[in-house]
Coordinates of C-alpha atoms and ligand atoms in Angstrom, one line a residue:
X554 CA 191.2 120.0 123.2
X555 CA 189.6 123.2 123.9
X556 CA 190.9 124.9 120.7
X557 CA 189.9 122.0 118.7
X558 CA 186.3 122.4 119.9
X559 CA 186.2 126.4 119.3
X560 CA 187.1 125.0 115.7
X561 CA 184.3 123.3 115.7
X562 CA 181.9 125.5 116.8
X563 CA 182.8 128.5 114.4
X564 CA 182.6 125.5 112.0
X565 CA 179.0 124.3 112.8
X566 CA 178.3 128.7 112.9
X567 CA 179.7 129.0 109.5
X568 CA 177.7 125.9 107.9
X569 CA 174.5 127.4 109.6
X570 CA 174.7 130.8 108.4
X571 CA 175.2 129.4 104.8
X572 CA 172.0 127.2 104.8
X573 CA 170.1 130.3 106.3
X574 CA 171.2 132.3 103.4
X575 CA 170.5 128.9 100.7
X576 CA 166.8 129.0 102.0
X577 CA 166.6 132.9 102.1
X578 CA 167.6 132.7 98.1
X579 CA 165.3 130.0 97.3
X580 CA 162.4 131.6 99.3
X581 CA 163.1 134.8 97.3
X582 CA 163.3 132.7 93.9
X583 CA 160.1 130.9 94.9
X584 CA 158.2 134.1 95.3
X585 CA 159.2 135.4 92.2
X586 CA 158.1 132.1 90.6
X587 CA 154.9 132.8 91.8
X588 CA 154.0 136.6 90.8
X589 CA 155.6 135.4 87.7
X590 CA 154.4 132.1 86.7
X591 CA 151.3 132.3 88.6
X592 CA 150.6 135.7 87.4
X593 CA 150.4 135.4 83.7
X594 CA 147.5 133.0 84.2
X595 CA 145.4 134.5 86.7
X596 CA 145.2 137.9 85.2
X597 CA 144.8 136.8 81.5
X598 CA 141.6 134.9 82.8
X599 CA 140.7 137.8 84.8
X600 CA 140.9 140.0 81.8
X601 CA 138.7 136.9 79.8
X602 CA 136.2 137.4 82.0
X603 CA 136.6 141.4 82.3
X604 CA 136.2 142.5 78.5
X605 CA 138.3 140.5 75.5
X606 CA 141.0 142.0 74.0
X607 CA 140.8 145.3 75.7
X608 CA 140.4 143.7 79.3
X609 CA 143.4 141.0 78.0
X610 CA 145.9 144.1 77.2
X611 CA 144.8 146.1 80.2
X612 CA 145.4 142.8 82.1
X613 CA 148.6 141.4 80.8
X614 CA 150.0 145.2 81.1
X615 CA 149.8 144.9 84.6
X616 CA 151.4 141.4 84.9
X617 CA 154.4 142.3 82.4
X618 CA 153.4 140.3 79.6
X619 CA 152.6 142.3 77.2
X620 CA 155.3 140.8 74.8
X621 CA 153.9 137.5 74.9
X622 CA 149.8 138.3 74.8
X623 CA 149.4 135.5 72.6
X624 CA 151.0 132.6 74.5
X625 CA 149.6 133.5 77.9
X626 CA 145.8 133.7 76.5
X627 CA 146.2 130.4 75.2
X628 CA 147.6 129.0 78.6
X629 CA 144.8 130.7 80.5
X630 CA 142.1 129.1 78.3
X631 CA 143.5 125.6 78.7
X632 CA 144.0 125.6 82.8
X633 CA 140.8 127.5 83.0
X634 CA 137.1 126.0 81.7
X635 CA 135.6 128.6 80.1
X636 CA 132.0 129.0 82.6
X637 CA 129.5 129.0 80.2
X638 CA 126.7 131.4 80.5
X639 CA 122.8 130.2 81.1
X640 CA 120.2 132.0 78.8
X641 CA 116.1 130.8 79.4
X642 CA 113.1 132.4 77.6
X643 CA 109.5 131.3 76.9
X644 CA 108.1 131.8 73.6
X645 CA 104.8 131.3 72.9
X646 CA 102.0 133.3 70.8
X647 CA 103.7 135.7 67.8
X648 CA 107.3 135.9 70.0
X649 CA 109.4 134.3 67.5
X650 CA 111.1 137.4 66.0
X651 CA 110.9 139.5 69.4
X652 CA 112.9 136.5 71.1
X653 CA 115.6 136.4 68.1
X654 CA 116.0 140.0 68.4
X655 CA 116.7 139.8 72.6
X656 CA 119.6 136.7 71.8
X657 CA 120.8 139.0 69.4
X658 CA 121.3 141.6 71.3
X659 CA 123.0 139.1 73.8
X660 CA 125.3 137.4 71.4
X661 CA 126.3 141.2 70.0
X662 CA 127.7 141.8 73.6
X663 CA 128.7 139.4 75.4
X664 CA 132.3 137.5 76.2
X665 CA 131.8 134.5 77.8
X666 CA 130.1 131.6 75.4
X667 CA 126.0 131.4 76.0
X668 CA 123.8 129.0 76.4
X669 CA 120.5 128.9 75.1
X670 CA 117.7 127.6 76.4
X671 CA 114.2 128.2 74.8
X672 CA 111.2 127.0 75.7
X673 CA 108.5 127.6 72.9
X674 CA 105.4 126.0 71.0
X675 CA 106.1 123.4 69.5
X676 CA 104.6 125.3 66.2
X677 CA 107.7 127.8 66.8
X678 CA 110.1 125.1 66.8
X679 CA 111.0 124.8 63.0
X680 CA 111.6 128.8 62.7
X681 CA 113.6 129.2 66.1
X682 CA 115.8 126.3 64.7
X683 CA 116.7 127.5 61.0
X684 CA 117.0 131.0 62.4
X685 CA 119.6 129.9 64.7
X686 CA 121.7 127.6 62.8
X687 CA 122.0 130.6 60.3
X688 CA 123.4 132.3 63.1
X689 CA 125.9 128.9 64.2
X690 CA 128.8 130.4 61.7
X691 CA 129.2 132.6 65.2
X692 CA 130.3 130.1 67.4
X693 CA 129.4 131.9 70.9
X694 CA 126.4 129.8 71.4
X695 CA 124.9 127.0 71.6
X696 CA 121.0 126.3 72.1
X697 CA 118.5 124.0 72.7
X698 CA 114.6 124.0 72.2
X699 CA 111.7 122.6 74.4
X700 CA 108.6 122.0 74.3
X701 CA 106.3 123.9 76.7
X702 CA 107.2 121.2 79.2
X703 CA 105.6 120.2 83.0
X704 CA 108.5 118.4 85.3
X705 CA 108.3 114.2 84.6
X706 CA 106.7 113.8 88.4
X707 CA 103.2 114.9 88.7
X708 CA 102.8 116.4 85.3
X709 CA 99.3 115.4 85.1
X710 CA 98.0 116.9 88.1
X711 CA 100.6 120.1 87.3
X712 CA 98.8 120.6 83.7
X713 CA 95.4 120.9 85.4
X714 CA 96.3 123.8 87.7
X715 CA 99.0 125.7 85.9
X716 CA 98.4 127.7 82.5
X717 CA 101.9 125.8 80.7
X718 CA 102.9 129.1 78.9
X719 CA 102.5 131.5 81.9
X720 CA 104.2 129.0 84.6
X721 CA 106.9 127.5 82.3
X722 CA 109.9 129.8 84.8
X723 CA 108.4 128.7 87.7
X724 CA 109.7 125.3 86.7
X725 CA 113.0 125.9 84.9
X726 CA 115.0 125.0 88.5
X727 CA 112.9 121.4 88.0
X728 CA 113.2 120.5 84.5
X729 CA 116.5 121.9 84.2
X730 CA 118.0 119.8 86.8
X731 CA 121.6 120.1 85.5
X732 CA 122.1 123.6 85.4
X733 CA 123.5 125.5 88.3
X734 CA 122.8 128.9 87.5
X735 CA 120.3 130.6 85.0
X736 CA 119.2 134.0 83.8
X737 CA 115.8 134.2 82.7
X738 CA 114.2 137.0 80.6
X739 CA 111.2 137.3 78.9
X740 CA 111.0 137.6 75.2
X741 CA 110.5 141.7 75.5
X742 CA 113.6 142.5 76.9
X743 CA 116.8 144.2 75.0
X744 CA 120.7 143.2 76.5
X745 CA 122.3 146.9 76.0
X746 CA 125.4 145.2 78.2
X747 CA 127.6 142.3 77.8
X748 CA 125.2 139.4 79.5
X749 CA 128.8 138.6 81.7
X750 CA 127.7 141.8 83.6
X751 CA 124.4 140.7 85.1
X752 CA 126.2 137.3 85.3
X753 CA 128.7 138.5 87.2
X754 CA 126.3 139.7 90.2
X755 CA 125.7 135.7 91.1
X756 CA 129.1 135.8 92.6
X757 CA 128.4 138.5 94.9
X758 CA 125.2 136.4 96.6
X759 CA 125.8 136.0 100.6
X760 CA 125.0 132.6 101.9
X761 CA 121.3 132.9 102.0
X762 CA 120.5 134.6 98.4
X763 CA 119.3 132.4 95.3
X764 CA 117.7 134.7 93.1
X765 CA 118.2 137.9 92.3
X766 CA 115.1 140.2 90.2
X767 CA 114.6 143.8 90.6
X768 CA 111.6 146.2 92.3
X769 CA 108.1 146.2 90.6
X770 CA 108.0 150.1 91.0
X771 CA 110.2 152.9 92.1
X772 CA 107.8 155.2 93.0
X773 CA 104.9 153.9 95.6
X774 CA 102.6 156.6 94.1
X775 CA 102.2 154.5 90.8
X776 CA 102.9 151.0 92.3
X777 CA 100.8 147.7 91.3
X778 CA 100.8 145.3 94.1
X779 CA 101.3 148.1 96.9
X780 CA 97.6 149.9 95.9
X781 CA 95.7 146.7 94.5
X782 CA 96.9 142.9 95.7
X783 CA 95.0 140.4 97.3
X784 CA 98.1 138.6 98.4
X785 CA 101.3 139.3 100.0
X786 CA 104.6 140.7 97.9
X787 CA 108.1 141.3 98.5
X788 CA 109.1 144.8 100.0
X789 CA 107.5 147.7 99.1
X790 CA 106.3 147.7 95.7
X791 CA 106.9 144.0 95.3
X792 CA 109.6 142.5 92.7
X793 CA 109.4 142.3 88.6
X794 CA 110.3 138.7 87.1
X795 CA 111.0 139.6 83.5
X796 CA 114.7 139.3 84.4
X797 CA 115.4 136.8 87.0
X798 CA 118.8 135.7 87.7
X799 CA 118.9 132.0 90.0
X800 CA 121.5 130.1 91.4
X801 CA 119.4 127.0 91.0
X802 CA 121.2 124.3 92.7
X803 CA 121.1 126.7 95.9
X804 CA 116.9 127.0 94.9
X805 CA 116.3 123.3 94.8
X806 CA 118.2 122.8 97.7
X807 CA 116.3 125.4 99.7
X808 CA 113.6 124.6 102.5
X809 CA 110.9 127.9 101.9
X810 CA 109.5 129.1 104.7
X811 CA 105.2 129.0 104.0
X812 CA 101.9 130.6 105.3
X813 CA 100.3 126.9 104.2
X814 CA 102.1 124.5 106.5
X815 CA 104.2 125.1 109.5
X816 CA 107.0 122.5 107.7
X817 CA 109.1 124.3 105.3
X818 CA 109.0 123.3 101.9
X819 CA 111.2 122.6 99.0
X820 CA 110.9 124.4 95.6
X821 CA 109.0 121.3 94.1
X822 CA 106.8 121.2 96.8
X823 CA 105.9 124.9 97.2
X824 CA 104.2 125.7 94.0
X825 CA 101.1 123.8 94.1
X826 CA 99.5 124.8 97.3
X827 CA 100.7 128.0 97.0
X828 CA 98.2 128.1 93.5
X829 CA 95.7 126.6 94.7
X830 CA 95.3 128.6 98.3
X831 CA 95.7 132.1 95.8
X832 CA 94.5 131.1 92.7
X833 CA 91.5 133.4 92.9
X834 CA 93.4 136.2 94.4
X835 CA 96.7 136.4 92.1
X836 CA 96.4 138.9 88.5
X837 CA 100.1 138.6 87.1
X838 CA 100.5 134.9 87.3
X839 CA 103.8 133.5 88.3
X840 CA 105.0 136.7 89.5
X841 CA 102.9 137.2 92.1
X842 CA 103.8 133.2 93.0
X843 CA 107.3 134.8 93.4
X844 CA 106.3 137.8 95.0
X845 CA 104.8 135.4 97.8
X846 CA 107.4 133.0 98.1
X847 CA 109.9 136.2 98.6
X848 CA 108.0 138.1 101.0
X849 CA 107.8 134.8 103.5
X850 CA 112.1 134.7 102.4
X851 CA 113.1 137.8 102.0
X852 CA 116.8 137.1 102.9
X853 CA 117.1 134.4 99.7
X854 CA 116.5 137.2 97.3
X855 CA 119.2 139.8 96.0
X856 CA 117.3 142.8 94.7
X857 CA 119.4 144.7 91.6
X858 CA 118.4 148.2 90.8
X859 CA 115.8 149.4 88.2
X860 CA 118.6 150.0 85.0
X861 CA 118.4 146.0 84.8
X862 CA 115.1 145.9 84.2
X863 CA 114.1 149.1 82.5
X864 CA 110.1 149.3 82.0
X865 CA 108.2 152.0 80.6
X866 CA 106.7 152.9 84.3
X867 CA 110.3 154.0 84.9
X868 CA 109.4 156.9 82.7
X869 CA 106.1 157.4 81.3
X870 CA 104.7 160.0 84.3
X871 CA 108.5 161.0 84.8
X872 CA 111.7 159.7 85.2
X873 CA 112.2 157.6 88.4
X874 CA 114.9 155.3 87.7
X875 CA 117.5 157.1 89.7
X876 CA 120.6 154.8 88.8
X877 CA 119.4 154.6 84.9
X878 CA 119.5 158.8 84.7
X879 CA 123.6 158.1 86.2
X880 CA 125.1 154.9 84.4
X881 CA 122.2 154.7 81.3
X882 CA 120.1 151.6 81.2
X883 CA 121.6 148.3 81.0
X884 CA 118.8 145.8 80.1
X885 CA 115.6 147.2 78.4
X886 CA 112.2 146.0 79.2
X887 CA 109.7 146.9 76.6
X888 CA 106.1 145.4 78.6
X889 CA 102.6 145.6 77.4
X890 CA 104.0 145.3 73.9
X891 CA 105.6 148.8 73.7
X892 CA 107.9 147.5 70.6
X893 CA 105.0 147.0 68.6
X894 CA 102.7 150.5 69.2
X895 CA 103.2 153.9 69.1
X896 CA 102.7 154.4 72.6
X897 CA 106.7 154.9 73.4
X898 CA 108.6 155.3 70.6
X899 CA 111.5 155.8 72.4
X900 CA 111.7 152.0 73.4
X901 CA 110.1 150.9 70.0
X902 CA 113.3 152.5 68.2
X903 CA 115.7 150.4 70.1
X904 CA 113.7 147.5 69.2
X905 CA 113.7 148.3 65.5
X906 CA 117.1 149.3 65.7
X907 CA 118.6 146.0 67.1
X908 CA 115.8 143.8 65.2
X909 CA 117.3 145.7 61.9
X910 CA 121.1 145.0 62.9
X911 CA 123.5 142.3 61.3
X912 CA 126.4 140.9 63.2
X913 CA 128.7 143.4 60.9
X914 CA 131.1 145.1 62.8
X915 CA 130.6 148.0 60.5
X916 CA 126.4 147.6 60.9
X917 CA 127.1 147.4 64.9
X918 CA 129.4 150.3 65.2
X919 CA 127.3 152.6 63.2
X920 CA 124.2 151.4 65.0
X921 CA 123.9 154.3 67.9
X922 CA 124.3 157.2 65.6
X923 CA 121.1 156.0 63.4
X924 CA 119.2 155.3 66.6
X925 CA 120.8 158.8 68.2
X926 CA 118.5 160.2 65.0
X927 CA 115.6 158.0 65.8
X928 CA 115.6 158.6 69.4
X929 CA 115.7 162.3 68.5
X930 CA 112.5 162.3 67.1
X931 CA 110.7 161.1 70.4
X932 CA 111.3 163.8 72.5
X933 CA 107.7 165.0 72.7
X934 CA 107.1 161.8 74.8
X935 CA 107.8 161.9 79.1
X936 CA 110.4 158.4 77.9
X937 CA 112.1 160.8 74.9
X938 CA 113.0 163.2 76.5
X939 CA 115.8 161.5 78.9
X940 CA 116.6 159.6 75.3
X941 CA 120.0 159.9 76.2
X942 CA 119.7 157.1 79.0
X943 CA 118.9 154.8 76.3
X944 CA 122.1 154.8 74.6
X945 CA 124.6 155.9 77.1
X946 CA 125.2 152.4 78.0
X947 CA 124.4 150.9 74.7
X948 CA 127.2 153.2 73.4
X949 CA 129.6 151.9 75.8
X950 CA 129.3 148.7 75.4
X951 CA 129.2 148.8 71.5
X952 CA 133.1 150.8 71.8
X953 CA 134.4 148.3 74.7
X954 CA 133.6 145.2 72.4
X955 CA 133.6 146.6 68.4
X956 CA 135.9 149.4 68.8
X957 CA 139.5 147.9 68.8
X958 CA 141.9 147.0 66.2
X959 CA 140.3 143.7 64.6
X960 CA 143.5 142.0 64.9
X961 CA 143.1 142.2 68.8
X962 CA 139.7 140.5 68.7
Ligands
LIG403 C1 128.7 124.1 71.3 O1 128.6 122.7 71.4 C2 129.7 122.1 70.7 C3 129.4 120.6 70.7 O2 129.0 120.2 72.0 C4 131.0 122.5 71.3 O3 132.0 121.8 70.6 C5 131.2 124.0 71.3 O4 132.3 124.3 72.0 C6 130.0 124.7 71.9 N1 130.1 126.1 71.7 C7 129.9 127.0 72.7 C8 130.0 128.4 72.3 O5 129.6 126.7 73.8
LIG404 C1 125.4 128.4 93.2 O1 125.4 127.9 94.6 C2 126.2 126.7 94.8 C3 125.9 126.2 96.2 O2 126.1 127.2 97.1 C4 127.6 127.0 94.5 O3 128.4 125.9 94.7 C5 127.8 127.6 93.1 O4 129.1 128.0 92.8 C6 126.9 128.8 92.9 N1 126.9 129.1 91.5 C7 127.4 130.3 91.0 C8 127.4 130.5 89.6 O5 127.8 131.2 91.8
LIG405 C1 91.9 137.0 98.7 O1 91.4 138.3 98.7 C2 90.3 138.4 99.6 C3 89.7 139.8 99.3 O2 90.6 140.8 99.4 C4 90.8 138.3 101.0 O3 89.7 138.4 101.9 C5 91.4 136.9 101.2 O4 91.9 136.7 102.5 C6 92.5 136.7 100.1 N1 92.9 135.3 100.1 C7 94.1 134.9 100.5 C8 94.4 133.5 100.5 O5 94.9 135.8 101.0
LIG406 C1 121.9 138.3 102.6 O1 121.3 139.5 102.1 C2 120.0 139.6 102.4 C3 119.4 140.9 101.7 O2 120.2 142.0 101.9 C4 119.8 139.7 103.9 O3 118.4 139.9 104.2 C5 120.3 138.4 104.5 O4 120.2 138.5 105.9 C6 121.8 138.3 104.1 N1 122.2 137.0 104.6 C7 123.3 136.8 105.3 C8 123.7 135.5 105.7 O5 124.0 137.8 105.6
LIG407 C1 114.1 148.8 60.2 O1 113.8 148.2 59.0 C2 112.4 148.5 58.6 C3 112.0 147.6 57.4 O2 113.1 146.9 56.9 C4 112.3 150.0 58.3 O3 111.0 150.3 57.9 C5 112.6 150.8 59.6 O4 112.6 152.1 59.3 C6 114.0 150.3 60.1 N1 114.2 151.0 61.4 C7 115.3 151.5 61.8 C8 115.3 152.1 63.2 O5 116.3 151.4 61.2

């Protein structure tokens, strides 16, 4: 009896050591599964979003597919949605072929598909649209065109306050009520960088950000608002709104904290009695609306460095844009109409140079060598002579996207 239950036992032993070592094989098969399977996927849509072919080989290097590049982009693309990229400008007045040059010099860059959407005139309409479709043979955008347009509620009482052209951004998180996230620009600024880039930072917002713009001025000395405004700003020198990146579901979501009501306010609610308390006192329009609205919440606003919003102040008594002189700038900002005089050649060449560019590979590639030779010229100017920040990044980004064998585009 006793023997017949030691039989037993070593039995039950034996048939418990063998299922440990069953699971301990299919654990180790299901974890190869994983970095295998799982893998491919992840970092070929890593790589989508990281830079096109070059990122994709990089990418698929690492994961051990390089034989099968091919197959595992096409998987990635069908599990993941390609997130599409949200573009605004205003146009009004003579903008039309300042605006077409700045999406040009976004669609020449960028990875991820763009969307357009431009607000203009509604005398600008008929150009924008045939200058567009000529560029449709592309296929990495798609756009659509407004009128200078109030939101449906209130519009009437809206049109008698605000100048439409002027206050047209304010309103984008209103009228555009199906858009999550935006980047707006004015019509004077220049992409030298994939638009995925500045994209990209709306992903590293903490909890309480929903915009994202960079500093007025570097250097206190020359700042605006910090010598001359009649109103409050945001941190030092205040905050420049010609590039302007918003989560806007997080902004119409948003209660604002106020110096007009002890309530806080929503985004739709905030505008008007903010206008018509500082009408008399504001000089730059909607900006100094933002600076106000930032200064009483300054923990919604993420604050990128000067190189993504290049201006002429950042050089004109001296170079002051610290992280522009190390990377090279990334967006260029050419204010009070500095594409069209003589006053800094050094950003009008740039201008000229994009606004003279085809979508030719062979036009983009040799585009910074002629505008090395044009930049060369402006050296006598305080913005010429650091000429080389001007196309250190621009050079980059023209070999990370046009560089490559074509057959890996
Ligand atoms: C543009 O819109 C068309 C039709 O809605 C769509 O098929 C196409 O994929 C879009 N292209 C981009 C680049 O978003
Ligand atoms: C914007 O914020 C909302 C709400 O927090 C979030 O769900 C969404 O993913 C954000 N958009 C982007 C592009 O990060
Ligand atoms: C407007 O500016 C004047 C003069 O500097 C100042 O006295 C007044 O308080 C300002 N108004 C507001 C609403 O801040
Ligand atoms: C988010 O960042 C801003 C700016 O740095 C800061 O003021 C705010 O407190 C941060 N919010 C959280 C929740 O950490
Ligand atoms: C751009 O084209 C215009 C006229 O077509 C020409 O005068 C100018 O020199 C060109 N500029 C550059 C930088 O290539």
């Amino acid at each position: 009896m006793r023997r017949y239950l030691r039989i037993v036992v070593l039995c039950l032993a034996c048939g418990f050591c063998s299922l440990l070592y069953a699971f301990s094989q299919l654990a180790v098969s299901l974890e190869e599964g994983a970095g295998g399977g799982g893998g491919k996927p992840q970092a070929a849509a890593a790589s989508w979003l990281a830079g096109g072919g070059r990122g994709a080989a990089r990418g698929a290097g690492s994961a051990g597919t390089a034989a099968h590049p091919g197959r595992s982009d096409r998987y990635s693309l069908k599990i993941q949605p390609v997130e599409k990229m949200h573009l605004a400008v205003v146009a009004c007045g003579e903008r039309l072929e300042e605006t077409m040059t700045m999406l040009k010099s976004a669609i020449i860059f960028s990875i991820k598909p763009l969307q357009f959407h431009i607000f203009a005139e509604d005398q600008l309409h008929d150009s924008f649209k045939g200058r567009l479709e000529s560029w449709s043979f592309l296929q990495t955008f798609n756009y659509t065109l407004y009128p200078i347009t109030f939101p449906t509620e209130n519009a009437a009482e809206w049109k008698k306050l605000f100048k439409p052209c002027a206050s047209q951004r304010l309103f984008l998180p209103l009228i555009l009520k199906e858009v999550d996230s935006l980047l707006y620009v004015d019509t004077d600024i220049l992409f030298l960088r994939p638009v995925d880039d500045i994209w990209s930072l709306l992903k590293k917002f903490n909890s309480t950000q929903i915009a994202a713009m960079a500093p007025e001025h570097e250097e206190p000395r020359i700042g605006w608002y910090n010598r001359f405004a009649r109103h409050p700003y945001y941190g030092k020198t205040g905050i420049n709104s010609g590039v302007m990146l918003m989560n806007m579901t997080r902004m119409r979501r948003k209660y604002f904290k106020n110096d007009m009501t002890t309530v806080r306010l929503r985004w739709g609610d905030i505008l008007m009695p903010l206008l018509k308390k500082y009408k008399l006192n504001i000089t730059w329009g909607d900006q100094d609306l933002l600076n106000i609205i930032f200064f009483h919440n300054p923990d919604s606003l993420f604050v990128f460095p000067c190189q993504w919003n290049y201006r002429p102040d950042h050089c004109i008594y001296g170079s002051n844009c610290q992280e522009a002189e190390e990377e090279g700038i990334f967006i260029l900002h050419g204010n009070r109409g500095v594409y069209h005089d003589d006053k800094q050649p050094a950003f009008r060449a740039v201008y000229e140079a994009l606004r003279n560019c085809s979508f030719e590979d062979e036009d983009i590639r040799s585009l910074f060598k002629s505008l090395e030779l044009e930049l060369q010229k402006t050296v006598h100017t305080y913005c010429g002579k650091i000429y080389k920040i001007f196309i250190k990044q621009l050079t980059k980004s023209i070999g990370d996207r046009y560089d490559r064998p074509p057959k890996e585009r």
